[in-house]
Short mmCIF file of C-alpha atoms in Angstrom, two decimals:
data_model
loop_
_atom_site.label_atom_id
_atom_site.label_comp_id
_atom_site.label_asym_id
_atom_site.label_seq_id
_atom_site.Cartn_x
_atom_site.Cartn_y
_atom_site.Cartn_z
CA GLU A 29 0.00 0.00 0.00
CA VAL A 30 1.37 3.38 -1.03
CA LYS A 31 1.58 5.84 1.80
CA LEU A 32 2.41 9.54 1.55
CA VAL A 33 2.91 11.79 4.55
CA GLU A 34 3.35 15.53 4.19
CA SER A 35 4.94 17.74 6.81
CA GLY A 36 6.50 21.16 7.18
CA GLY A 37 3.47 23.37 6.91
CA GLY A 38 2.65 26.07 9.41
CA LEU A 39 2.00 29.74 9.98
CA VAL A 40 4.54 32.08 8.42
CA GLN A 41 4.71 35.79 7.71
CA ALA A 42 4.62 37.10 4.19
CA GLY A 43 8.08 37.08 2.68
CA GLY A 44 9.15 34.05 4.65
CA SER A 45 10.03 30.56 3.47
CA LEU A 46 8.94 27.01 4.14
CA ARG A 47 10.16 23.61 3.09
CA LEU A 48 7.48 20.99 2.79
CA SER A 49 8.34 17.30 2.89
CA CYS A 50 6.58 14.30 1.42
CA ALA A 51 7.70 10.95 2.78
CA ALA A 52 6.69 8.08 0.53
CA SER A 53 6.54 4.35 1.18
CA GLY A 54 4.95 1.15 -0.03
CA PHE A 55 5.81 1.34 -3.72
CA THR A 56 5.86 -1.82 -5.77
CA PHE A 57 7.06 -0.20 -8.98
CA ASP A 58 10.49 1.12 -9.84
CA ASP A 59 9.77 4.56 -11.13
CA TYR A 60 7.17 7.19 -10.48
CA ALA A 61 6.70 10.91 -10.20
CA VAL A 62 5.66 12.85 -7.14
CA GLY A 63 3.58 15.94 -7.56
CA TRP A 64 2.75 18.79 -5.25
CA PHE A 65 -0.69 20.35 -5.33
CA ARG A 66 -2.49 22.89 -3.24
CA GLN A 67 -6.07 23.81 -2.52
CA ALA A 68 -7.10 27.14 -1.07
CA PRO A 69 -10.48 27.64 0.59
CA GLY A 70 -13.21 27.94 -2.00
CA LYS A 71 -10.85 27.19 -4.88
CA GLU A 72 -10.06 24.19 -7.00
CA ARG A 73 -6.98 22.14 -6.37
CA GLU A 74 -4.05 23.23 -8.54
CA GLY A 75 -0.83 21.50 -9.49
CA ILE A 76 2.43 23.17 -8.51
CA SER A 77 5.29 20.92 -9.54
CA CYS A 78 6.28 17.31 -10.07
CA ILE A 79 9.55 15.40 -10.07
CA ARG A 80 10.53 12.01 -11.42
CA ARG A 81 12.20 9.70 -8.97
CA SER A 82 14.63 8.10 -11.45
CA ASP A 83 16.33 11.11 -13.00
CA GLY A 84 15.07 14.09 -11.02
CA SER A 85 13.33 15.65 -14.01
CA ALA A 86 11.09 18.41 -12.76
CA TYR A 87 8.17 20.34 -14.14
CA TYR A 88 6.58 23.49 -12.78
CA ALA A 89 3.26 25.20 -13.29
CA ASP A 90 3.44 28.56 -14.97
CA PHE A 91 2.38 30.49 -11.89
CA VAL A 92 5.37 29.26 -9.86
CA LYS A 93 7.64 31.99 -11.25
CA GLY A 94 10.78 30.80 -9.50
CA ARG A 95 9.46 30.88 -5.94
CA PHE A 96 8.97 27.12 -5.67
CA THR A 97 11.68 24.48 -5.97
CA ILE A 98 11.04 20.76 -5.96
CA SER A 99 13.75 18.25 -5.04
CA ARG A 100 14.10 14.65 -3.94
CA ASP A 101 16.21 12.47 -1.71
CA ASN A 102 15.85 8.93 -2.97
CA ALA A 103 17.72 7.47 -0.02
CA LYS A 104 15.03 8.86 2.25
CA ASN A 105 12.18 8.35 -0.22
CA THR A 106 11.29 11.96 0.37
CA VAL A 107 10.36 14.80 -1.95
CA TYR A 108 10.63 18.42 -0.88
CA LEU A 109 8.96 21.62 -1.96
CA GLN A 110 10.83 24.78 -1.04
CA ILE A 111 8.65 27.87 -1.11
CA ASN A 112 10.26 31.29 -0.89
CA SER A 113 8.86 34.81 -0.71
CA LEU A 114 5.57 33.49 0.61
CA LYS A 115 2.47 35.53 -0.06
CA PRO A 116 -0.92 35.49 1.67
CA GLU A 117 -2.38 34.00 -1.51
CA ASP A 118 -0.16 30.95 -0.99
CA THR A 119 -2.36 30.02 1.96
CA ALA A 120 -3.72 26.57 1.23
CA VAL A 121 -3.54 22.90 2.10
CA TYR A 122 -0.59 21.43 0.27
CA TYR A 123 -0.76 17.83 -0.90
CA CYS A 124 1.70 15.44 -2.45
CA ALA A 125 0.63 12.62 -4.71
CA VAL A 126 2.13 9.87 -6.85
CA THR A 127 1.71 8.96 -10.49
CA ARG A 128 3.34 6.54 -12.87
CA GLY A 129 2.67 9.12 -15.54
CA TRP A 130 3.83 12.70 -15.84
CA GLY A 131 2.20 16.09 -15.48
CA LEU A 132 0.08 18.17 -13.12
CA LEU A 133 -3.45 16.99 -13.81
CA ASP A 134 -4.81 15.64 -10.57
CA TRP A 135 -6.69 12.81 -12.26
CA GLN A 136 -3.30 11.36 -13.23
CA TYR A 137 -2.49 10.73 -9.57
CA ASN A 138 -3.78 7.69 -7.74
CA ASP A 139 -2.36 8.06 -4.26
CA TRP A 140 -2.49 11.18 -2.11
CA GLY A 141 -1.24 12.31 1.25
CA GLN A 142 -3.44 13.89 3.89
CA GLY A 143 -2.10 17.38 3.27
CA THR A 144 -0.31 19.99 5.32
CA GLN A 145 -1.69 23.45 6.02
CA VAL A 146 0.29 26.51 5.02
CA THR A 147 -0.97 29.83 6.30
CA VAL A 148 0.73 33.07 5.31
CA SER A 149 -0.05 36.18 7.32
CA SER A 150 0.26 39.66 5.87
#
């Protein structure tokens, strides 16, 4: 059973930074991609970035504009999302998910974590 556990969220002032972690376990296949998504209150879930486990290839949504960086540590089976220059509009629940495909469409992802709350105060 695939299990994903996010951590690292919290309350931060605008302009600050956070590093979110996604610890993954239970995979029975060799390669996959981990994506980060977020959902703000009253809004649809949106994809932020994804990274392939095998070669570290990464893809970012257009709105990221250099403030988000995805990375992985295969030895720890963990994927990170560094968020800099946080803005109040970044307030959301952040989720990680796994796909054997590639991209940022949430229907591509079969397994999801429980999410971690990020709240940015102005």
